[in-house]
C-alpha positions as a Python dict, from the first residue, in 0.01 Angstrom:
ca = {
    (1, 'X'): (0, 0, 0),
    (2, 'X'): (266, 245, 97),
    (3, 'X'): (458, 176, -265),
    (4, 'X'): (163, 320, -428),
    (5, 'X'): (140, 624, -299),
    (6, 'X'): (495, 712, -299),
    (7, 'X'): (382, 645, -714),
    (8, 'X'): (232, 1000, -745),
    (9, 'X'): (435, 1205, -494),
    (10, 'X'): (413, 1452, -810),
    (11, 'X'): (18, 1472, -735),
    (12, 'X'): (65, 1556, -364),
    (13, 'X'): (310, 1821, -410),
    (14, 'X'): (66, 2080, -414),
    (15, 'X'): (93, 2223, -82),
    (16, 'X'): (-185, 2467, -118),
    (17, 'X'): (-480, 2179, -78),
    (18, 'X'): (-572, 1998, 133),
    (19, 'X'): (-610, 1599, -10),
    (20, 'X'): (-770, 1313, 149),
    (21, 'X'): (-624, 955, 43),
    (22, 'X'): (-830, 643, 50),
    (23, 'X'): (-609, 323, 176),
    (24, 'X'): (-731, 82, -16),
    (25, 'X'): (-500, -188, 145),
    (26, 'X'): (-592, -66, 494),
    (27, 'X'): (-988, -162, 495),
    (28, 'X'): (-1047, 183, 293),
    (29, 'X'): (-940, 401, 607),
    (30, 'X'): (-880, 752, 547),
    (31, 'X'): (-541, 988, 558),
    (32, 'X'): (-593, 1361, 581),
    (33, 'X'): (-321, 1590, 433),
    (34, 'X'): (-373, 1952, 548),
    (35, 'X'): (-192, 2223, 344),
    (36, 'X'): (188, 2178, 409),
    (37, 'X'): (491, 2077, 250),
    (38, 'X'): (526, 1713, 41),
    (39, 'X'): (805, 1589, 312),
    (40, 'X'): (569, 1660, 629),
    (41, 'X'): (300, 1469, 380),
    (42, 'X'): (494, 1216, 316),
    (43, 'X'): (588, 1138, 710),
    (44, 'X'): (207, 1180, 801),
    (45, 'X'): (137, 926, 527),
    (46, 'X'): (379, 679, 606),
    (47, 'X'): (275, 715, 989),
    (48, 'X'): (-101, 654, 864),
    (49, 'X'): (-54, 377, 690),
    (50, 'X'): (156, 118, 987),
    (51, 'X'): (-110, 213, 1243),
    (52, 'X'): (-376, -10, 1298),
    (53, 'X'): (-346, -440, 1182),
    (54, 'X'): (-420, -490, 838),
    (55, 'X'): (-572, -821, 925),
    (56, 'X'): (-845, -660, 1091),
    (57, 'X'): (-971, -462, 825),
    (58, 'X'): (-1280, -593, 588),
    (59, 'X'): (-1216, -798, 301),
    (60, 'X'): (-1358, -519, 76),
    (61, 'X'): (-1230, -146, 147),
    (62, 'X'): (-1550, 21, 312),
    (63, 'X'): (-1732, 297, 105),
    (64, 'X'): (-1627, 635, 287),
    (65, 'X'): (-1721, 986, 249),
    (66, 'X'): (-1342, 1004, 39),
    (67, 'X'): (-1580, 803, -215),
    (68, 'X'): (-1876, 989, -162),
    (69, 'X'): (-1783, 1317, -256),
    (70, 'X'): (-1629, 1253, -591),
    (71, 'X'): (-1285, 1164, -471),
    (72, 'X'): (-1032, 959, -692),
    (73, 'X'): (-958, 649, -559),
    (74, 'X'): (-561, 515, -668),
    (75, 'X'): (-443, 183, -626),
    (76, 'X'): (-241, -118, -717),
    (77, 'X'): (-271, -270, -1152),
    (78, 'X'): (-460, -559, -1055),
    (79, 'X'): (-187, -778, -1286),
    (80, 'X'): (117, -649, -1033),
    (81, 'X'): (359, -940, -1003),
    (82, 'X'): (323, -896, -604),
    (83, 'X'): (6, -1057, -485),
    (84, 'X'): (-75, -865, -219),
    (85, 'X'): (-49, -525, -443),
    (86, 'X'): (-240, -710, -717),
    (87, 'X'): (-515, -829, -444),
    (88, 'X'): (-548, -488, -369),
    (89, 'X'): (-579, -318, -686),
    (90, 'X'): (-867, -583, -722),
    (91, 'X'): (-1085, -481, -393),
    (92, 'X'): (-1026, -95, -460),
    (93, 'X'): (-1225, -126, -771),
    (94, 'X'): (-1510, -371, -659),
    (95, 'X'): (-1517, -104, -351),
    (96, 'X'): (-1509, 163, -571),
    (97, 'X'): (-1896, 112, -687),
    (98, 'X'): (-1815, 266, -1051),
    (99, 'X'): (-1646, 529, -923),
    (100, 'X'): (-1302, 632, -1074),
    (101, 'X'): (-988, 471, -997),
    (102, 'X'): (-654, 530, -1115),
    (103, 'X'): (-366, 255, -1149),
    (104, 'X'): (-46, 282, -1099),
    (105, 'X'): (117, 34, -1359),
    (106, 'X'): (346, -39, -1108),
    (107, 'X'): (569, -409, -1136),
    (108, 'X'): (380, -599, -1466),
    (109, 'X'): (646, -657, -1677),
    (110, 'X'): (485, -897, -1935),
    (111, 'X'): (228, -626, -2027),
    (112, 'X'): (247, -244, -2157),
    (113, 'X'): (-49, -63, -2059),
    (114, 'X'): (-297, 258, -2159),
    (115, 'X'): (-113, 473, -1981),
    (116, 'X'): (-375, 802, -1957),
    (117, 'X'): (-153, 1017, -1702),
    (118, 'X'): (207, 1011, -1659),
    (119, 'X'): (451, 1220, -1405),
    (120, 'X'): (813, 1241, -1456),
    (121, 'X'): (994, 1356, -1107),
    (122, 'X'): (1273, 1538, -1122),
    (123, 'X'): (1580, 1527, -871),
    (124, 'X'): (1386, 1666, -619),
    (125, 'X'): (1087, 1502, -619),
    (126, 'X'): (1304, 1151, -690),
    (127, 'X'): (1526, 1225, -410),
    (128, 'X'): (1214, 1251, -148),
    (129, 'X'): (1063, 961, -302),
    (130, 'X'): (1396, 724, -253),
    (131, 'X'): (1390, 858, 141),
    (132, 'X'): (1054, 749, 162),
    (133, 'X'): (1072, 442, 32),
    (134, 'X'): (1437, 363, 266),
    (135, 'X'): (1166, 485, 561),
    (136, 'X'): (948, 163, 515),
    (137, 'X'): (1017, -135, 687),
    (138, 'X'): (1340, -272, 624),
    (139, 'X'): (1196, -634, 517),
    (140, 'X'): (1009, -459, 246),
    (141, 'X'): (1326, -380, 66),
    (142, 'X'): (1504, -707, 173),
    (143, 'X'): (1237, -964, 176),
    (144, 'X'): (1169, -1202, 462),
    (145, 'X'): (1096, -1573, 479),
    (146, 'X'): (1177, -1649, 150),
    (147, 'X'): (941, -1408, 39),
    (148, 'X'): (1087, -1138, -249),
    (149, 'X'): (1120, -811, -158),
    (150, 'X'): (850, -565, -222),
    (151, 'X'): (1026, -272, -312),
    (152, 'X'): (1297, -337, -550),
    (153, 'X'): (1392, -102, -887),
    (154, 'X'): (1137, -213, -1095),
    (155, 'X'): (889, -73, -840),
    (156, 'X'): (994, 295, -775),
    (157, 'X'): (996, 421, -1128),
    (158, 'X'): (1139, 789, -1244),
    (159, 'X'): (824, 838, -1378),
    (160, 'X'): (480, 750, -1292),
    (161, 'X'): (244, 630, -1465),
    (162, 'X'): (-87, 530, -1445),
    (163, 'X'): (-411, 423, -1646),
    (164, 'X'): (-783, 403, -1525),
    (165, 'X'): (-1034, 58, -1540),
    (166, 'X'): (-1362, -40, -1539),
    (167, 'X'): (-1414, -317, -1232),
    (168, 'X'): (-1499, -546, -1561),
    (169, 'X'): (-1140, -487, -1653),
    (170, 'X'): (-981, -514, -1309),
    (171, 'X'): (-1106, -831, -1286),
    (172, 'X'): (-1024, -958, -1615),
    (173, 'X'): (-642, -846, -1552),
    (174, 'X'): (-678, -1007, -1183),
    (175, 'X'): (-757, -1344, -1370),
    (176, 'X'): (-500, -1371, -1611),
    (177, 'X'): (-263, -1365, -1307),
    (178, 'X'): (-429, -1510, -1040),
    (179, 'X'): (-679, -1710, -1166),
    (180, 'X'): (-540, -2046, -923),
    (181, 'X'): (-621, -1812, -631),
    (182, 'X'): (-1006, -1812, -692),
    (183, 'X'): (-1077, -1461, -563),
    (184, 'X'): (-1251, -1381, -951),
    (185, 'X'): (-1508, -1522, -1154),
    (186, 'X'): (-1383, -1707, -1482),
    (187, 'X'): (-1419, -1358, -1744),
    (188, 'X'): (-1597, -1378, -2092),
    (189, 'X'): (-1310, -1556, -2342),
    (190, 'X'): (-1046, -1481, -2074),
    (191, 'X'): (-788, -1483, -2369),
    (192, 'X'): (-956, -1351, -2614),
    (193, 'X'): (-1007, -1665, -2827),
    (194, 'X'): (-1313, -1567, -3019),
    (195, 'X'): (-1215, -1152, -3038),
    (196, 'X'): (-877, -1084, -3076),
    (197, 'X'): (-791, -1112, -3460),
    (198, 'X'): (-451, -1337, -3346),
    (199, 'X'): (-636, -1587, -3167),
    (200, 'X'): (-849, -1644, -3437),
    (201, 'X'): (-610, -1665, -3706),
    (202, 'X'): (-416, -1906, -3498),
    (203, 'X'): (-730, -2129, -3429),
    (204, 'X'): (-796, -2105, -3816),
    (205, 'X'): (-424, -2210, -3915),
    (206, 'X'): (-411, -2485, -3609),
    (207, 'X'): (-711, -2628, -3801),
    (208, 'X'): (-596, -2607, -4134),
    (209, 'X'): (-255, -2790, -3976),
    (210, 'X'): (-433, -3089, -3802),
    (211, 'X'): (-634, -3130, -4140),
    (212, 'X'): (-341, -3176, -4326),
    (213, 'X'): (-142, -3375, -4095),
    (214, 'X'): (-452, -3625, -4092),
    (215, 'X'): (-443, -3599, -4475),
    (216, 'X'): (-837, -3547, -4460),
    (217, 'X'): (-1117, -3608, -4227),
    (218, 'X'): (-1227, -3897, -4183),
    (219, 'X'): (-991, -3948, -3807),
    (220, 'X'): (-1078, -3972, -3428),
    (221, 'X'): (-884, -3655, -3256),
    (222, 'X'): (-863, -3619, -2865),
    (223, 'X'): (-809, -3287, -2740),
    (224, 'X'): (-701, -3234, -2380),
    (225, 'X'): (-786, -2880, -2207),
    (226, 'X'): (-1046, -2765, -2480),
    (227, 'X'): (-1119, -2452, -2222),
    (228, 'X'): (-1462, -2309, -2380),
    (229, 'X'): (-1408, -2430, -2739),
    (230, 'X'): (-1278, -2215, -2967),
    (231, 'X'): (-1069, -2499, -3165),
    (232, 'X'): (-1294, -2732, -3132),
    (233, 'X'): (-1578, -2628, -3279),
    (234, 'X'): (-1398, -2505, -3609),
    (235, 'X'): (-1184, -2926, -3613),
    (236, 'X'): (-1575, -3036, -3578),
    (237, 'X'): (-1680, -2808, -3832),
    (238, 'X'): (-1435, -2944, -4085),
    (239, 'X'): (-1527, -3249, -4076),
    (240, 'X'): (-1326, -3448, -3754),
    (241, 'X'): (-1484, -3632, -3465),
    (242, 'X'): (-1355, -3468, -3169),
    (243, 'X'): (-1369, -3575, -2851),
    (244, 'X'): (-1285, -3275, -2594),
    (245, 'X'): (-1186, -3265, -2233),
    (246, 'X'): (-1196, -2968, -1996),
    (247, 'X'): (-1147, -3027, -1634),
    (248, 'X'): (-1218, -2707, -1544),
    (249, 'X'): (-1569, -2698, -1412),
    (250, 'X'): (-1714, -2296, -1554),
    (251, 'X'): (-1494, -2388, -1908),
    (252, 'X'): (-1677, -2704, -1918),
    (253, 'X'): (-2016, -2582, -1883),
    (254, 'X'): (-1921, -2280, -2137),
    (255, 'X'): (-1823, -2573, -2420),
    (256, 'X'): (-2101, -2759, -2338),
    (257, 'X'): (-2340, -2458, -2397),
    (258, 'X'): (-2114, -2352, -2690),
    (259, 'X'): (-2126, -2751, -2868),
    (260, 'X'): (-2339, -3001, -2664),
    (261, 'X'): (-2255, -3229, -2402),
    (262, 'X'): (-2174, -3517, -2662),
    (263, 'X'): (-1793, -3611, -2719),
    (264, 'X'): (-1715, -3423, -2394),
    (265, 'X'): (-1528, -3513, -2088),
    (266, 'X'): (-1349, -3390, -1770),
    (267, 'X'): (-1077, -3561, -1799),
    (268, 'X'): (-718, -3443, -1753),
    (269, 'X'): (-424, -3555, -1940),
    (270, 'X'): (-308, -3740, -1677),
    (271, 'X'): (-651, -3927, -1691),
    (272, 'X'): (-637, -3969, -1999),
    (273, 'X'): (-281, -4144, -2029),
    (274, 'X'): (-345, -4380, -1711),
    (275, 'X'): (-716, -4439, -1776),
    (276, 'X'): (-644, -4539, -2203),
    (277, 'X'): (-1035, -4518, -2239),
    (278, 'X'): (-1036, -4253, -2572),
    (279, 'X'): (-829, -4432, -2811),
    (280, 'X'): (-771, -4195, -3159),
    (281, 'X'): (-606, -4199, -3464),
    (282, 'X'): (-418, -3832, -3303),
    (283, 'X'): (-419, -3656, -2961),
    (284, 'X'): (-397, -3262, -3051),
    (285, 'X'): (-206, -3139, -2730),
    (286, 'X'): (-270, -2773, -2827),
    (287, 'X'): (-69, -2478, -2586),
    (288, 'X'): (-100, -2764, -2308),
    (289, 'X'): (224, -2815, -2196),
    (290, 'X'): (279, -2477, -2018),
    (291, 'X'): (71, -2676, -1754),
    (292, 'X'): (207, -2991, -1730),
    (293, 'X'): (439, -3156, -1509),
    (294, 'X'): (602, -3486, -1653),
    (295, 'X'): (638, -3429, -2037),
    (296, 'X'): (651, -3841, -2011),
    (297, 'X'): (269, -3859, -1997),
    (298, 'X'): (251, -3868, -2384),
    (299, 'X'): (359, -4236, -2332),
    (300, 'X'): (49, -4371, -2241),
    (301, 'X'): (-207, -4196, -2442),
    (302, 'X'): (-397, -4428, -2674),
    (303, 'X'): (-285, -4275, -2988),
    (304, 'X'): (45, -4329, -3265),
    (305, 'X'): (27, -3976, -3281),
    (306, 'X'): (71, -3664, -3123),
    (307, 'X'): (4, -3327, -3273),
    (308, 'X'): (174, -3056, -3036),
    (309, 'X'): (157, -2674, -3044),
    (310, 'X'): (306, -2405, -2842),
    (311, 'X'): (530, -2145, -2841),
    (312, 'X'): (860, -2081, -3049),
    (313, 'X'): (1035, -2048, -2727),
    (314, 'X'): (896, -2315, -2491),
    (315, 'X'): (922, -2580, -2804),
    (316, 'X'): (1320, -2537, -2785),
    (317, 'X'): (1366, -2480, -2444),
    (318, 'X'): (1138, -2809, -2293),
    (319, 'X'): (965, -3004, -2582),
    (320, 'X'): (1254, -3063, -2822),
    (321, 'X'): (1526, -3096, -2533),
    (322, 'X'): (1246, -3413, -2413),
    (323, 'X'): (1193, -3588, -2763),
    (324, 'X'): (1532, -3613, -2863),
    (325, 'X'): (1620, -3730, -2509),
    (326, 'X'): (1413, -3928, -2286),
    (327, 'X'): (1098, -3952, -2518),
    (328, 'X'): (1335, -4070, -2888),
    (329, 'X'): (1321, -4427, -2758),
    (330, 'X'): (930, -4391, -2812),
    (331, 'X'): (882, -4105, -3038),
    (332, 'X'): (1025, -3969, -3372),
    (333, 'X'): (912, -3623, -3521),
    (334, 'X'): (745, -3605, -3826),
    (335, 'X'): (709, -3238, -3890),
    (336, 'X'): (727, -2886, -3781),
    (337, 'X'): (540, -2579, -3935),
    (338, 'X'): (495, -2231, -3820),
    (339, 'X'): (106, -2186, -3738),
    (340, 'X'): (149, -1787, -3635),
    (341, 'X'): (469, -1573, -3591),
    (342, 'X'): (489, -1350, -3285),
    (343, 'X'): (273, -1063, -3267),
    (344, 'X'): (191, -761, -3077),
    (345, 'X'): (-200, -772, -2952),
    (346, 'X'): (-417, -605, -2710),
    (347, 'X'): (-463, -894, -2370),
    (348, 'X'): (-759, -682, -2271),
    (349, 'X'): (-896, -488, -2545),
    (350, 'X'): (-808, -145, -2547),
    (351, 'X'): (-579, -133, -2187),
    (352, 'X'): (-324, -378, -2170),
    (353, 'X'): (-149, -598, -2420),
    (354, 'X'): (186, -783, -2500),
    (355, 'X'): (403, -947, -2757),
    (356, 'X'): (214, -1299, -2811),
    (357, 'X'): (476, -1550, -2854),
    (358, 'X'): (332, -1714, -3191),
    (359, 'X'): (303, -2070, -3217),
    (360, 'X'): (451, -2389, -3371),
    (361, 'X'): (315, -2717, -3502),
    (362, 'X'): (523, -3036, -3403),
    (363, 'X'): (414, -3377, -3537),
    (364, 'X'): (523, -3697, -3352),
    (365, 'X'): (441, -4013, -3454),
    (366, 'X'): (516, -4364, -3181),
    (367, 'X'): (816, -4563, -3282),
}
């Protein structure tokens, strides 16, 4: 909590006004800064903020008159690599009730963002910030219990920036980070499978690629962690009998609404191998692998075949170092073929997006 608001020390320098800060991470308690200079601001902050026990406060910041009369709330990028900064980023904006709330981008370094204000400090402004941030608890900057610190380089930028959300968004971002955690609600096509205009030319060249590594249609595919169908439904369409498994419960449902309940299964990969009950002429194991364990599980599925995609990068870093070691007694590859280069697109339309990594067709047929 206290990193983010040493993120717009620019914005309190402004010793004229008096400003009232929500604490988002404190159970949305109050700090009132009376007209003086940023330093004394800064100590009265940082005194604010370590009173009271943080695991006392509500689960959700409580609705306060800073909310009520048109305040703007700032807080945490609900895809910060730190949890705890992430978690509250999340709770400001469900608090928040629609109201505005401003970001810091804070530490997110797999993702640019929308930035909408920005606020380069200068030597003075940098030099009260570094004193504030040496003022925290030391453990913050060292880390504790194996922990990582919370305050490292990455986290007290030269200049701030921030960017604004809807709670829609904040909770979309929250997901694509922490979706293990639970705390969210499974978003509309999380990745953007059906919108974003990569996605679907990957699904659409994935397709083509199974077809012709088939040679036709008339084959039995498997495909493990079919999440809400977006490949699936285009390999039916050509002309393929696909059987799909989803473990996960909402993604299940969502494919089930999306294609019918027939040819569909919970079953994980590991299920799959140990339980040999969906024999097919090919198991697609399509951007799979990021998830899974023992690479050795491709032993036991039912199949001759395996048709493998993923990333330029995790192919030669984990895949190919595996098949030409412990899997060559068993396997021998039988292809390769660029499905999508890398590309620059939008994670959540319009506010935060990356380079996607493209993706690679491997073709691996049993020994």
């Amino acid at each position: 909590m206290v990193d983010v608001l040493s993120e717009f020390l620019s914005i309190l320098d402004s010793p004229d006004e008096k400003v009232r800060v929500v604490l988002t991470g404190l159970g949305g308690r109050t700090a009132e800064l009376p007209p003086e200079g940023l330093e004394a601001r800064v100590e009265r902050l940082l005194r604010e903020a370590g009173t009271g026990d943080p695991a006392t406060d509500p689960a959700v910041p409580a609705l306060g008159s800073a909310a009520e009369d048109g305040a703007v709330w700032w807080a945490h990028n609900p895809a910060d690599w730190r949890a705890e900064q992430a978690r509250s980023g999340l709770l400001a904006a469900r608090a928040a009730g629609g109201r505005p709330v401003r970001y810091a981008v804070g530490h997110a370094g797999h993702s640019q963002f929308a930035v909408d204000r920005a606020h380069p400090l200068d030597g003075r402004l940098l030099g009260i910030k570094l004193d504030a941030l040496n003022r925290l608890p030391p453990e913050l900057l060292s880390g504790e219990g194996g922990r990582q610190p919370q305050v490292i380089t990455a986290t007290a930028p030269s200049c701030e920036q921030f960017f604004s959300l809807g709670p829609g968004q904040a909770e979309h971002l929250y997901y694509l980070l922490y979706a293990p955690l639970g705390h969210v609600e499974v978003p509309p096509d999380p990745w953007g499978l059906d919108t974003s205009a990569y996605e679907r030319e990957r699904v659409a060249a994935t397709t083509r690629w199974v077809r012709g590594a088939l040679g036709g249609t008339d084959s039995t595919v498997v495909e493990p962690g079919a999440c809400e169908g977006a490949l699936t439904g285009p390999l039916r369409a050509s002309g393929l009998t696909v059987t799909a498994t989803e473990p996960h419960d909402e993604f299940r449902r969502r494919l089930a609404r999306r294609l019918g309940a027939t040819g569909l299964t919970a079953d994980t990969l590991e299920e799959l191998a140990s339980k040999r009950h969906f024999p097919a002429d090919a198991y697609l194991l399509a951007e799979i692998f990021y998830y899974i364990d023992d690479i050795s599980v491709v032993d036991d599925l039912p199949t001759d075949l395996l048709l493998i995609t993923s990333s330029p990068e995790f192919i030669e870093s984990s895949l190919l170092p595996w098949f030409s070691g412990p899997g060559k007694e068993k396997w021998r590859p039988a292809g390769r073929h660029t499905l999508v280069p890398p590309r620059m697109d939008f994670l959540v339309e319009g506010v935060a997006y990356q380079r996607k990594r493209g993706s690679v067709g491997l073709v691996y047929r049993r020994n």
